[in-house]
mmCIF file of C-alpha atoms in Angstrom:
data_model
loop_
_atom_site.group_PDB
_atom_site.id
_atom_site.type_symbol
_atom_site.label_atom_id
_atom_site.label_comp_id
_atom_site.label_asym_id
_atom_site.label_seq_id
_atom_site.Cartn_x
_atom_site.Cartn_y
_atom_site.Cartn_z
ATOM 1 C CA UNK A 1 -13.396 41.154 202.264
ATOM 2 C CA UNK A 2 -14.917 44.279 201.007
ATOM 3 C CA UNK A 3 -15.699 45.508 197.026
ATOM 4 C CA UNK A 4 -13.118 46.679 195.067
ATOM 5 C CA UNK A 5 -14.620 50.376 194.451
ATOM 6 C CA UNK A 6 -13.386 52.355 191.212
ATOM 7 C CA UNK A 7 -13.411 55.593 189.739
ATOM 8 C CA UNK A 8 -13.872 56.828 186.512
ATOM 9 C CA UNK A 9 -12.280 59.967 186.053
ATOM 10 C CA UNK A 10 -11.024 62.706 183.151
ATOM 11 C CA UNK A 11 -7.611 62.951 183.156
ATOM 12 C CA UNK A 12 -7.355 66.541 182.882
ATOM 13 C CA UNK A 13 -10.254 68.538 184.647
ATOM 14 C CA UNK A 14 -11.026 65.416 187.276
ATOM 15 C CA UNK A 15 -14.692 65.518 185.991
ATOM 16 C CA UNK A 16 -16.150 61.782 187.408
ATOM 17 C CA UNK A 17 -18.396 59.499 185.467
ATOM 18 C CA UNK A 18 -20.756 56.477 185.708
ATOM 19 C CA UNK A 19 -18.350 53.086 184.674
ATOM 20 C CA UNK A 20 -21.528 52.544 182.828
ATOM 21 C CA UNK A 21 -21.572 55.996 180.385
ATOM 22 C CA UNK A 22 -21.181 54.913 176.685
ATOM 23 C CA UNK A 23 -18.793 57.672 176.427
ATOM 24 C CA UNK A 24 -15.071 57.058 175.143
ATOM 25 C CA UNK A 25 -13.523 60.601 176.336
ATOM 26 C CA UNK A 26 -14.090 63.337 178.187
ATOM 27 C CA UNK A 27 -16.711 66.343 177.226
ATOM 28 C CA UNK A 28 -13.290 68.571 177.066
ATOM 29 C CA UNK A 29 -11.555 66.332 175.281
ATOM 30 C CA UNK A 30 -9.467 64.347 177.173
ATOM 31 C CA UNK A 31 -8.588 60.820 178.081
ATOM 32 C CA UNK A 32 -10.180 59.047 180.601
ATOM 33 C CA UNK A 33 -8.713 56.939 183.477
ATOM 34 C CA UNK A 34 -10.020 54.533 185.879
ATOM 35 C CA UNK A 35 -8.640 53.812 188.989
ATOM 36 C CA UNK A 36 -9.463 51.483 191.843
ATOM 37 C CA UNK A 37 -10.446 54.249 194.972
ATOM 38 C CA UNK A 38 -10.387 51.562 197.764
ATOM 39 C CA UNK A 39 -9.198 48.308 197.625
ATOM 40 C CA UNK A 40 -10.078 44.923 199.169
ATOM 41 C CA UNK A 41 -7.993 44.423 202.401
ATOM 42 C CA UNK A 42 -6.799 40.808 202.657
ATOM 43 C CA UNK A 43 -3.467 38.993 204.299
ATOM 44 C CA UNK A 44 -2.671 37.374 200.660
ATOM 45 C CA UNK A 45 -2.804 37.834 197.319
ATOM 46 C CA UNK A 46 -4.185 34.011 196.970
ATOM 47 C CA UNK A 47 -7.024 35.635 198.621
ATOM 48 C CA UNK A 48 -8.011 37.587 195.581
ATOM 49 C CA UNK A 49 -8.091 34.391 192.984
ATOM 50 C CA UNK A 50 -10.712 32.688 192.095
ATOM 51 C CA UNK A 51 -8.676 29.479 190.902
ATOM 52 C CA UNK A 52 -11.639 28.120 189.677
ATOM 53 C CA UNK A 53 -11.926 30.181 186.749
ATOM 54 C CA UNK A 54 -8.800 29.080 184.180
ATOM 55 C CA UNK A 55 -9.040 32.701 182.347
ATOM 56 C CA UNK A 56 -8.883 36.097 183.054
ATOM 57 C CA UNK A 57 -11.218 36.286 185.701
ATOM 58 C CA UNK A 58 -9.863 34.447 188.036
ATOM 59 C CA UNK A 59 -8.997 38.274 189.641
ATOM 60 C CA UNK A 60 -12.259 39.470 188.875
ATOM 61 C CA UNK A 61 -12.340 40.748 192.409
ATOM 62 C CA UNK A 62 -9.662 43.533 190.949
ATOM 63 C CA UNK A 63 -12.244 44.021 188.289
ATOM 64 C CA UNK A 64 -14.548 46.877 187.041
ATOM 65 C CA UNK A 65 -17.160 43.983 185.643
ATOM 66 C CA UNK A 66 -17.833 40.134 187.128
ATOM 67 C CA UNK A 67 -19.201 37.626 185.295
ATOM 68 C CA UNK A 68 -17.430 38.749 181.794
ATOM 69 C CA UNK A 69 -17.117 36.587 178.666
ATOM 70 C CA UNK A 70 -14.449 34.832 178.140
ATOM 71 C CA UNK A 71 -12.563 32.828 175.170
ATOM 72 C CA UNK A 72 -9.554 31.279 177.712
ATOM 73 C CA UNK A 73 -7.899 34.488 177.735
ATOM 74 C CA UNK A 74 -5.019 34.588 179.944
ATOM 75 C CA UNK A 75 -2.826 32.318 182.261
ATOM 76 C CA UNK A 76 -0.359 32.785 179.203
ATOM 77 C CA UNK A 77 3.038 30.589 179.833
ATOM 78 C CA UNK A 78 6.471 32.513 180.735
ATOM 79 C CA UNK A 79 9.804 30.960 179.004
ATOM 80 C CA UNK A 80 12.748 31.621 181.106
ATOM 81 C CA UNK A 81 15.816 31.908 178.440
ATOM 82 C CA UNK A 82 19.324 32.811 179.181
ATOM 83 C CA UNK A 83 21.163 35.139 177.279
ATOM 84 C CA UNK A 84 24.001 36.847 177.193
ATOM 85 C CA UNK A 85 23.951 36.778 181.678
ATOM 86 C CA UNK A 86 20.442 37.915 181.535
ATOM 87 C CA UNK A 87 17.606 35.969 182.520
ATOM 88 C CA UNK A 88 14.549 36.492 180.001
ATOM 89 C CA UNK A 89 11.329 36.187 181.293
ATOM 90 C CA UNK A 90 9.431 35.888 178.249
ATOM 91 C CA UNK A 91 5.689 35.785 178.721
ATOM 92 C CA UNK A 92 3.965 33.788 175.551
ATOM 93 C CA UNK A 93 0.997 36.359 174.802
ATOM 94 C CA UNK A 94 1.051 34.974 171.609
ATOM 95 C CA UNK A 95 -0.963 31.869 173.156
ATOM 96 C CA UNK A 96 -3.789 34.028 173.734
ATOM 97 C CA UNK A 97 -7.257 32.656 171.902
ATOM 98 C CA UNK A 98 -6.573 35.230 169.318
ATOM 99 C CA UNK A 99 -3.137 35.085 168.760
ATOM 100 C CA UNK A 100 -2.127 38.265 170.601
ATOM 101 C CA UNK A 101 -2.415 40.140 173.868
ATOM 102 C CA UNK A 102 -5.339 42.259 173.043
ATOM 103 C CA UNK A 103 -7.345 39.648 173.855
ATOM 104 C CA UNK A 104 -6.896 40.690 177.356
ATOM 105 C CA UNK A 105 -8.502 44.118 177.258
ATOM 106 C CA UNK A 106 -10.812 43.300 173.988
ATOM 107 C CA UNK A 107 -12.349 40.702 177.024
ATOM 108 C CA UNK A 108 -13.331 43.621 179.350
ATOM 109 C CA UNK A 109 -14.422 46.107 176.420
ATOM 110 C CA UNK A 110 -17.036 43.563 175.224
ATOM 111 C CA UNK A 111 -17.990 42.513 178.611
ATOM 112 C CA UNK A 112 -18.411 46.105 179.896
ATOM 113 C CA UNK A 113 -20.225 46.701 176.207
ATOM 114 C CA UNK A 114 -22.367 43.555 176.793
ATOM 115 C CA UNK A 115 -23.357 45.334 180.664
ATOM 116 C CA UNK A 116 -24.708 48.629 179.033
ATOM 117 C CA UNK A 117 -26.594 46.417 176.818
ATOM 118 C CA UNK A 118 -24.460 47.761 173.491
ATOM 119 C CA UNK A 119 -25.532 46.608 170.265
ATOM 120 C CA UNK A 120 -22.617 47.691 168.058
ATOM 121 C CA UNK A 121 -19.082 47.842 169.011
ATOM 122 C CA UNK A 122 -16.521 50.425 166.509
ATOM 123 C CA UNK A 123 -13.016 50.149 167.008
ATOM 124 C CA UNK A 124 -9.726 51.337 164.687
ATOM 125 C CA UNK A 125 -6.861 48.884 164.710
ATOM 126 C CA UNK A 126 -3.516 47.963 162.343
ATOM 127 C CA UNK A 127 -4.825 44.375 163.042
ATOM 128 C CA UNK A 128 -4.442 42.609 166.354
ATOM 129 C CA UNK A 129 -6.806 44.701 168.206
ATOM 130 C CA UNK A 130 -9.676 44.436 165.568
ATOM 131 C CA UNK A 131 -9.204 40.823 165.569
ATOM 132 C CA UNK A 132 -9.457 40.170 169.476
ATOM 133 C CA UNK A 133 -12.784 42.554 169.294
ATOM 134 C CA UNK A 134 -14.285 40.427 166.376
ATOM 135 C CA UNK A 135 -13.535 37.245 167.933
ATOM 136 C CA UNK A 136 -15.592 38.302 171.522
ATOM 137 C CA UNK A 137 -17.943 40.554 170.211
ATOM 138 C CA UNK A 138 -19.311 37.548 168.559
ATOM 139 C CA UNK A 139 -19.289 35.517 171.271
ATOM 140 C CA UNK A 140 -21.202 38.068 173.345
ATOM 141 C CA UNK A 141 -23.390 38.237 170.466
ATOM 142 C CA UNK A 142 -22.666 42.291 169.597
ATOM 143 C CA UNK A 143 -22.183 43.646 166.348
ATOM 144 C CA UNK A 144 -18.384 44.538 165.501
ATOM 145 C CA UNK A 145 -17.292 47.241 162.734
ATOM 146 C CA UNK A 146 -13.537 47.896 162.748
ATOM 147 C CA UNK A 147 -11.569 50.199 160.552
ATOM 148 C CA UNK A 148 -8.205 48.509 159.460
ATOM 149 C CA UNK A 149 -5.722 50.372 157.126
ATOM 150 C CA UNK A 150 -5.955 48.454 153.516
ATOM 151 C CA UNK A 151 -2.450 46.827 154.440
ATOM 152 C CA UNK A 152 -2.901 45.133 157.460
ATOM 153 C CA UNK A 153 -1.708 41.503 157.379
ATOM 154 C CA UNK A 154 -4.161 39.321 154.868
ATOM 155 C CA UNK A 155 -4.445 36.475 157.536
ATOM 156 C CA UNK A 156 -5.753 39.617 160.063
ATOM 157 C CA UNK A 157 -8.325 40.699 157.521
ATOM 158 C CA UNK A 158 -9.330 37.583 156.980
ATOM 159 C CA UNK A 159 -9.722 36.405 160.677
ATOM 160 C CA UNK A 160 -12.110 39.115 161.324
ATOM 161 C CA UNK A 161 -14.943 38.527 158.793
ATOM 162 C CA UNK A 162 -14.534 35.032 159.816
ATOM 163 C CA UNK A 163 -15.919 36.172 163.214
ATOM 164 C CA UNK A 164 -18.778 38.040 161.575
ATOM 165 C CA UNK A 165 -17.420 41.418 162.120
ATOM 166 C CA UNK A 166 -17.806 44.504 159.162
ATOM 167 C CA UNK A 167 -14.189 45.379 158.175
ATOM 168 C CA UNK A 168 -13.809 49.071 156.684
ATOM 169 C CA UNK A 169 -10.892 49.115 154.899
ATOM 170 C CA UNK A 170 -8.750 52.464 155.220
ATOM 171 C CA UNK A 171 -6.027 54.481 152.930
ATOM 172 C CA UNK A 172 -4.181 55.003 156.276
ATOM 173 C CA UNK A 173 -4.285 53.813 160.101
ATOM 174 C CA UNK A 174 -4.931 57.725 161.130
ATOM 175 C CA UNK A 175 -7.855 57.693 159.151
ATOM 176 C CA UNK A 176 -9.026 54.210 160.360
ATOM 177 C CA UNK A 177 -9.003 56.098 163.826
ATOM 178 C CA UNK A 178 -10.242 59.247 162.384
ATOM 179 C CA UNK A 179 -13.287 57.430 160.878
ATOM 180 C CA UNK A 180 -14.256 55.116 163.780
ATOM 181 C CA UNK A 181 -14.931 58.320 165.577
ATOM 182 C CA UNK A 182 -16.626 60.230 162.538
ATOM 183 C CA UNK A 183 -19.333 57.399 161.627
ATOM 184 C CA UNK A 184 -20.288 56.375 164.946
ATOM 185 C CA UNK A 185 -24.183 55.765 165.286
ATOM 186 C CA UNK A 186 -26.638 56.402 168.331
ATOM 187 C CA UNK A 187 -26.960 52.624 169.329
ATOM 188 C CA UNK A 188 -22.643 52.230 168.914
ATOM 189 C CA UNK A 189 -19.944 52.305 170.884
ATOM 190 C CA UNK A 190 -16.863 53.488 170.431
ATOM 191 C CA UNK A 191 -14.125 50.729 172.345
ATOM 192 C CA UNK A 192 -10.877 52.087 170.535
ATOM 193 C CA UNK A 193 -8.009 50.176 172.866
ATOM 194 C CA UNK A 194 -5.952 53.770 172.194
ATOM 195 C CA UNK A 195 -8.212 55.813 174.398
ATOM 196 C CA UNK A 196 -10.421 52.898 176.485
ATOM 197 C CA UNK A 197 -9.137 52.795 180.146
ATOM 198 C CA UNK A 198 -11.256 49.704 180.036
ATOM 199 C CA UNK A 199 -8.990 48.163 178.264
ATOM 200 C CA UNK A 200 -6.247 48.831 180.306
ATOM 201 C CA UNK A 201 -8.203 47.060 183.411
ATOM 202 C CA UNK A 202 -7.778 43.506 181.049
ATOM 203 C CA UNK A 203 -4.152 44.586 180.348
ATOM 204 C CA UNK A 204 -2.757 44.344 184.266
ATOM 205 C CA UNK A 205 -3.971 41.077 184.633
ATOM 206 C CA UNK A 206 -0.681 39.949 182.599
ATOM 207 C CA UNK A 207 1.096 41.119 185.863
ATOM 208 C CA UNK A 208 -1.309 39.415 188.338
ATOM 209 C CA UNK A 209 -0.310 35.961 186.704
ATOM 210 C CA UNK A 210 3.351 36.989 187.034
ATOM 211 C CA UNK A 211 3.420 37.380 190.519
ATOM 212 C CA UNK A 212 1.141 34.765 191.131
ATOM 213 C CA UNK A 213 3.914 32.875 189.706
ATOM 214 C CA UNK A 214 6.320 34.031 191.862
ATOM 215 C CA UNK A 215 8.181 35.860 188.800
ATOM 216 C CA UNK A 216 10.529 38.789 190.005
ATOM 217 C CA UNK A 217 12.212 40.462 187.078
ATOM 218 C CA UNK A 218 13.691 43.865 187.293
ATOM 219 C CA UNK A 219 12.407 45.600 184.388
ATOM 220 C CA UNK A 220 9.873 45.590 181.294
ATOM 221 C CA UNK A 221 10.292 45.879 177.772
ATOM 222 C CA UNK A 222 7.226 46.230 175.601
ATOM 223 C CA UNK A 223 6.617 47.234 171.708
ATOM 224 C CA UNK A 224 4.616 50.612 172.089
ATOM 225 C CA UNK A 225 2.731 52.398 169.823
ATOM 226 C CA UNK A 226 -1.014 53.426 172.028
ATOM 227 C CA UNK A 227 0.775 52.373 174.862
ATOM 228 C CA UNK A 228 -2.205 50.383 176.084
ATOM 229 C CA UNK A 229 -0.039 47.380 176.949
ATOM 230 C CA UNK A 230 3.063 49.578 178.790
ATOM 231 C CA UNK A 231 0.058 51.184 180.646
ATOM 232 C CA UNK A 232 -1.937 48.349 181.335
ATOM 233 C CA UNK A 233 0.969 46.510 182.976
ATOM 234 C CA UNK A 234 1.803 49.288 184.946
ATOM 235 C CA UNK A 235 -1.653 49.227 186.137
ATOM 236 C CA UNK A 236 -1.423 45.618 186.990
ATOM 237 C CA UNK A 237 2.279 46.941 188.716
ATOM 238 C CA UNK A 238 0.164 49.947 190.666
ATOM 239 C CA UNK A 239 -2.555 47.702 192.304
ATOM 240 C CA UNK A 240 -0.083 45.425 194.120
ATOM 241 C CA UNK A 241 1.893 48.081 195.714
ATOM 242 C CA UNK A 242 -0.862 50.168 196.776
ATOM 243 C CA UNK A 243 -2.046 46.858 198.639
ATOM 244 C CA UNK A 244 1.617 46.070 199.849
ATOM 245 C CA UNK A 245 2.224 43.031 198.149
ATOM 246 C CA UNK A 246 5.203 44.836 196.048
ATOM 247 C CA UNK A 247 7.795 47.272 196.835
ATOM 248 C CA UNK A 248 8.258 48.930 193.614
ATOM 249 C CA UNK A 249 8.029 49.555 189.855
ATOM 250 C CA UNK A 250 10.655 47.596 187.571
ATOM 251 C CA UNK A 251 12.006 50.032 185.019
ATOM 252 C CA UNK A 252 9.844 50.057 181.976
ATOM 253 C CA UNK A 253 11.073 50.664 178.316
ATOM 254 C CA UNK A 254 9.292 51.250 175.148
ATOM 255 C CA UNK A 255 10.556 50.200 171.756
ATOM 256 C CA UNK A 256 9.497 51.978 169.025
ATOM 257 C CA UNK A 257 10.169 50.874 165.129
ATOM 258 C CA UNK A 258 11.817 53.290 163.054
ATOM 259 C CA UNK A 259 9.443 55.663 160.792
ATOM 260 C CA UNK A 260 6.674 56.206 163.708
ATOM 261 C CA UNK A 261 8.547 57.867 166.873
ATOM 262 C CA UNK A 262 6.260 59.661 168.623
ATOM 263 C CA UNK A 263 7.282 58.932 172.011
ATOM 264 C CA UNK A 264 10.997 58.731 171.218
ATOM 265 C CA UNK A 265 10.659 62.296 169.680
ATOM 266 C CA UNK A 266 8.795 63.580 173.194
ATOM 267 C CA UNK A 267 11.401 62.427 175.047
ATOM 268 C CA UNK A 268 14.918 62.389 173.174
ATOM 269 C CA UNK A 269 14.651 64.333 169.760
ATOM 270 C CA UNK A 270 12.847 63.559 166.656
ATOM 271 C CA UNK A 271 14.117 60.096 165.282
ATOM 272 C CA UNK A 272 16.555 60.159 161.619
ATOM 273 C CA UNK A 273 17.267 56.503 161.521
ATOM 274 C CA UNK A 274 16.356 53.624 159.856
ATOM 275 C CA UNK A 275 12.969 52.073 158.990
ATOM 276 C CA UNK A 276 11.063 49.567 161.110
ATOM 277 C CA UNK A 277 7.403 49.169 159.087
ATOM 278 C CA UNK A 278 8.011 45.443 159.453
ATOM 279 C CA UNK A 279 6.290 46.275 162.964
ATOM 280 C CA UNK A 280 3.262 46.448 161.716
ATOM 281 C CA UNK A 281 1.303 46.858 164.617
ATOM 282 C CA UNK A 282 3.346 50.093 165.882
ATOM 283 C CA UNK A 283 1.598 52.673 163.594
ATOM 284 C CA UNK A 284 -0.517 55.290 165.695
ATOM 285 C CA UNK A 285 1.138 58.939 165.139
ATOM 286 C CA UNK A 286 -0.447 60.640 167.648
ATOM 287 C CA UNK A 287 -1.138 57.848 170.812
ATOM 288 C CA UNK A 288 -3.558 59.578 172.719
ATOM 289 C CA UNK A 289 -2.257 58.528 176.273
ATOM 290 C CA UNK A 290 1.319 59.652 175.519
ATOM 291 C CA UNK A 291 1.638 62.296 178.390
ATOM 292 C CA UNK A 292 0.806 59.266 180.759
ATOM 293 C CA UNK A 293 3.462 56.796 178.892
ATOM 294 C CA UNK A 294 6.061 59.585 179.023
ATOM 295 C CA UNK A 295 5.442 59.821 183.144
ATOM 296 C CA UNK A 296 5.938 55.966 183.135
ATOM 297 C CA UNK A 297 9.445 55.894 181.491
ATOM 298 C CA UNK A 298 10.432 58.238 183.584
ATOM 299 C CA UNK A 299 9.049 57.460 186.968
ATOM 300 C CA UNK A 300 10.376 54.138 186.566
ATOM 301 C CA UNK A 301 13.912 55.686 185.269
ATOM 302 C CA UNK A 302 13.204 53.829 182.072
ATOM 303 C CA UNK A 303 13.726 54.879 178.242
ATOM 304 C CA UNK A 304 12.291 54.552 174.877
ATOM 305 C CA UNK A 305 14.484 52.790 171.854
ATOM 306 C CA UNK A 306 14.280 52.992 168.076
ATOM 307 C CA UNK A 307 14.560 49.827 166.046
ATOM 308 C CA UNK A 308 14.865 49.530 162.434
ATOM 309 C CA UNK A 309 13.599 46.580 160.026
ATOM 310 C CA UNK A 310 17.412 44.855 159.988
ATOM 311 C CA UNK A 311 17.365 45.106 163.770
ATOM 312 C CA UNK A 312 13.466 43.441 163.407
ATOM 313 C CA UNK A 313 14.619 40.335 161.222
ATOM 314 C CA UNK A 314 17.860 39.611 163.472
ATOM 315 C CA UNK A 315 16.035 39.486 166.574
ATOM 316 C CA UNK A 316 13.228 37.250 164.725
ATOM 317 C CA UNK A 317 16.121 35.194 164.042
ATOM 318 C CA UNK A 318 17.235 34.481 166.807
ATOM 319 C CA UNK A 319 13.229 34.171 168.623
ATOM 320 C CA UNK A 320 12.425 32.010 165.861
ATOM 321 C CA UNK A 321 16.197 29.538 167.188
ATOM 322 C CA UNK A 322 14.689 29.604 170.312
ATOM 323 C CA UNK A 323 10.924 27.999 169.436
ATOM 324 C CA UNK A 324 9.255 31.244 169.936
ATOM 325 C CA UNK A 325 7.184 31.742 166.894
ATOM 326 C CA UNK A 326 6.603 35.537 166.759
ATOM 327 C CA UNK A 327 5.407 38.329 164.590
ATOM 328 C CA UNK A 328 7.652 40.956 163.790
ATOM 329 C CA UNK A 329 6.069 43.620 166.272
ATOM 330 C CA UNK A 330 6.558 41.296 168.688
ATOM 331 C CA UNK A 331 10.311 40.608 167.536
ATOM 332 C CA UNK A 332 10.886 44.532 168.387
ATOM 333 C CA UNK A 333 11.229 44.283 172.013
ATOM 334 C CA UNK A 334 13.630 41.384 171.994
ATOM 335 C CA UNK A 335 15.675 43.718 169.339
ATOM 336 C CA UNK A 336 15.179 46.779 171.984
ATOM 337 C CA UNK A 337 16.790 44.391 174.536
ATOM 338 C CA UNK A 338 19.982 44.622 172.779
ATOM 339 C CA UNK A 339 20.248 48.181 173.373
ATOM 340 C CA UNK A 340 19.714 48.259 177.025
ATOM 341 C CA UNK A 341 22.973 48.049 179.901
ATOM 342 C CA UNK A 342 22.150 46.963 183.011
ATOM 343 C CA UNK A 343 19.248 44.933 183.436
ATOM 344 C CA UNK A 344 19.492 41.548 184.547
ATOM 345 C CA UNK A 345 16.180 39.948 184.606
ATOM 346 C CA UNK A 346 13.888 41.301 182.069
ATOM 347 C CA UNK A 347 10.406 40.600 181.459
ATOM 348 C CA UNK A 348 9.171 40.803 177.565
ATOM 349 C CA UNK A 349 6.116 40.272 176.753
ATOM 350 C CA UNK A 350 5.883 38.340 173.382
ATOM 351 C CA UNK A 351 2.549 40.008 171.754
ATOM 352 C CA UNK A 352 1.865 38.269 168.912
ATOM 353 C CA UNK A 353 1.560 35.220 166.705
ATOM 354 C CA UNK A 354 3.842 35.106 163.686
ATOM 355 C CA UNK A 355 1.296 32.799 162.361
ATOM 356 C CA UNK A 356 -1.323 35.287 161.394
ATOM 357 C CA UNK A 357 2.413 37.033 159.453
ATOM 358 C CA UNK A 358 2.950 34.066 157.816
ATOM 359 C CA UNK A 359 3.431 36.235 154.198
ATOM 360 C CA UNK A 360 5.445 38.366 155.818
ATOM 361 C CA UNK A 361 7.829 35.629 157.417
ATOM 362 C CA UNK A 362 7.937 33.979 154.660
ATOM 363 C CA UNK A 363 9.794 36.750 152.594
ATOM 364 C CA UNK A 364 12.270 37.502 155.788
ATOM 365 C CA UNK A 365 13.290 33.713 156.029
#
């Protein structure tokens, strides 16, 4: 079996980098992507695991880095639930060591961090992100400084300077992100999961597991706000048809909560609804990768919802009667569900932990 060889490319004027530059965008401004340019050639996708690792890299052979740290990340459980005719494939991110899916790429940003021999790590997040980055930035043993807005969840807060990690608090997310950039220093790194295609790499591996699993669902439904998840699983999507174990993409739809639209406003018209900042990890204004989320949706002959906080709570409800013990971002794409004819067999990824949301729950139930 031969290496898995990727690319490292600007989105916009092709320019190609090193995997191992330090930088987090191109020189023009643009995002960066990374691709796999050739891929192993094997009979069977069995041939690809490494079932001896009981984490994310068990695929490492679909990897930009070997050898990464881990925490346990991955292997998540799926919950089939029926509802309403539909089969629900929900997959329990919220297992993750962390509490939430970010886990997944934070695992690749410190190990790629950890290869260029980084000694600080910056990243902006609303709270799950910074959290996942604290956690494995101290196990690699790297610095972490992450810009939070003041209100992210107590518990979240809290977390992270129990890992060690410098918390600057913020008046708003935009100028968490804005900051992170602004007060970067010469021996940092800037890992933010809204323009890292690193992070995406962690990301796919959620769709690895499902069809190692034998899992065949005919669309997605994600909570998007930096679309690093959406993306990420479409990645995961991408590399098994390109190496003919998969016909084609399931239809992908992003929910959105009421308030921050961005990608609902690109593609429909600019959102006059209710309120959804019970979602409060669906905050970024301006998502850097939304050209690339847009082409998703509609490649895949998907859409993007609006949900509002009352919308939030009754699909909480309901999780919560079922023994899945969400947050309320996570809550959003089970409410988004409701909105969507025609799909049978839907797979929802279930993001976070309402446990780290406990003041928040608290005042909904």
């Amino acid at each position: 079996m031969r290496d898995t060889l990727f690319e490292l490319k600007c989105s916009k004027c092709n320019r190609e980098f090193n995997l191992v530059v330090k930088k987090w965008r191109c020189d023009c401004g643009s995002v960066l992507n990374l691709k796999i340019s050739e891929y192993p050639v094997v009979e069977n996708f069995s041939d690809l695991i490494d079932k001896n690792q009981r984490n994310l890299w068990r695929y490492e052979s679909l990897l930009p880095f070997k050898n990464g740290i881990t925490l346990g990340e991955g292997l998540t459980p799926v919950v089939k639930k029926k509802v309403e005719n539909k089969n629900i494939f929900f997959k329990l991110e919220y297992f993750s060591p962390t509490g939430s899916f970010k886990d997944r790429g934070a695992a690749m940003g410190v190990s790629r961090a950890k290869a260029i021999r980084v000694k600080t790590m910056v990243e902006d997040s609303s709270g799950n992100a910074g959290l996942a980055y604290s956690a494995y930035a101290s196990a690699g043993g790297i610095r972490a400084r992450i810009y939070i807005p003041f209100d992210a969840p107590i518990g979240k807060k809290a977390l992270m300077r129990a890992c060690n990690a410098e918390v600057v608090e913020c008046k708003t997310r935009e100028e968490a992100s804005e900051r992170a950039v602004s007060e970067l220093g010469d021996d940092d790194i800037y890992v933010g999961h809204t323009w890292d295609p690193f992070f995406l790499e962690g990301m796919k591996t959620e769709i690895f597991e499902i069809f190692e699993e034998k899992i065949v669902v005919d669309s997605v439904i994600i909570p998007t706000s930096s679309g690093s998840h959406l993306l990420g699983i479409y990645r995961g999507f991408e590399d098994l048809i390109q190496m003919g174990f998969f016909d084609d993409f399931p239809e992908f739809y992003v929910v959105q909560a009421g308030g921050i639209t961005p990608i609902y406003n690109r593609i429909h018209r600019k959102w006059d609804g209710g309120i959804g900042d019970l979602a409060d990890g669906l905050r970024i204004v301006n998502p850097p990768r939304i050209e690339q989320i847009v082409e998703v949706i509609e490649k895949t002959n998907g859409d993007v919802l609006v949900v509002d906080n009352e919308e939030i709570i009754a699909a909480m409800k309901e999780l919560y009667r079922m023994g899945l013990l969400v947050e309320p971002t996570s809550a959003a794409a089970y409410a988004g569900l409701k909105k969507i004819k025609g799909v049978k067999s839907p797979l929802i990824p279930l993001t976070g932990t309402g446990i780290k949301t406990v003041d928040k729950i608290q005042k909904i139930f």
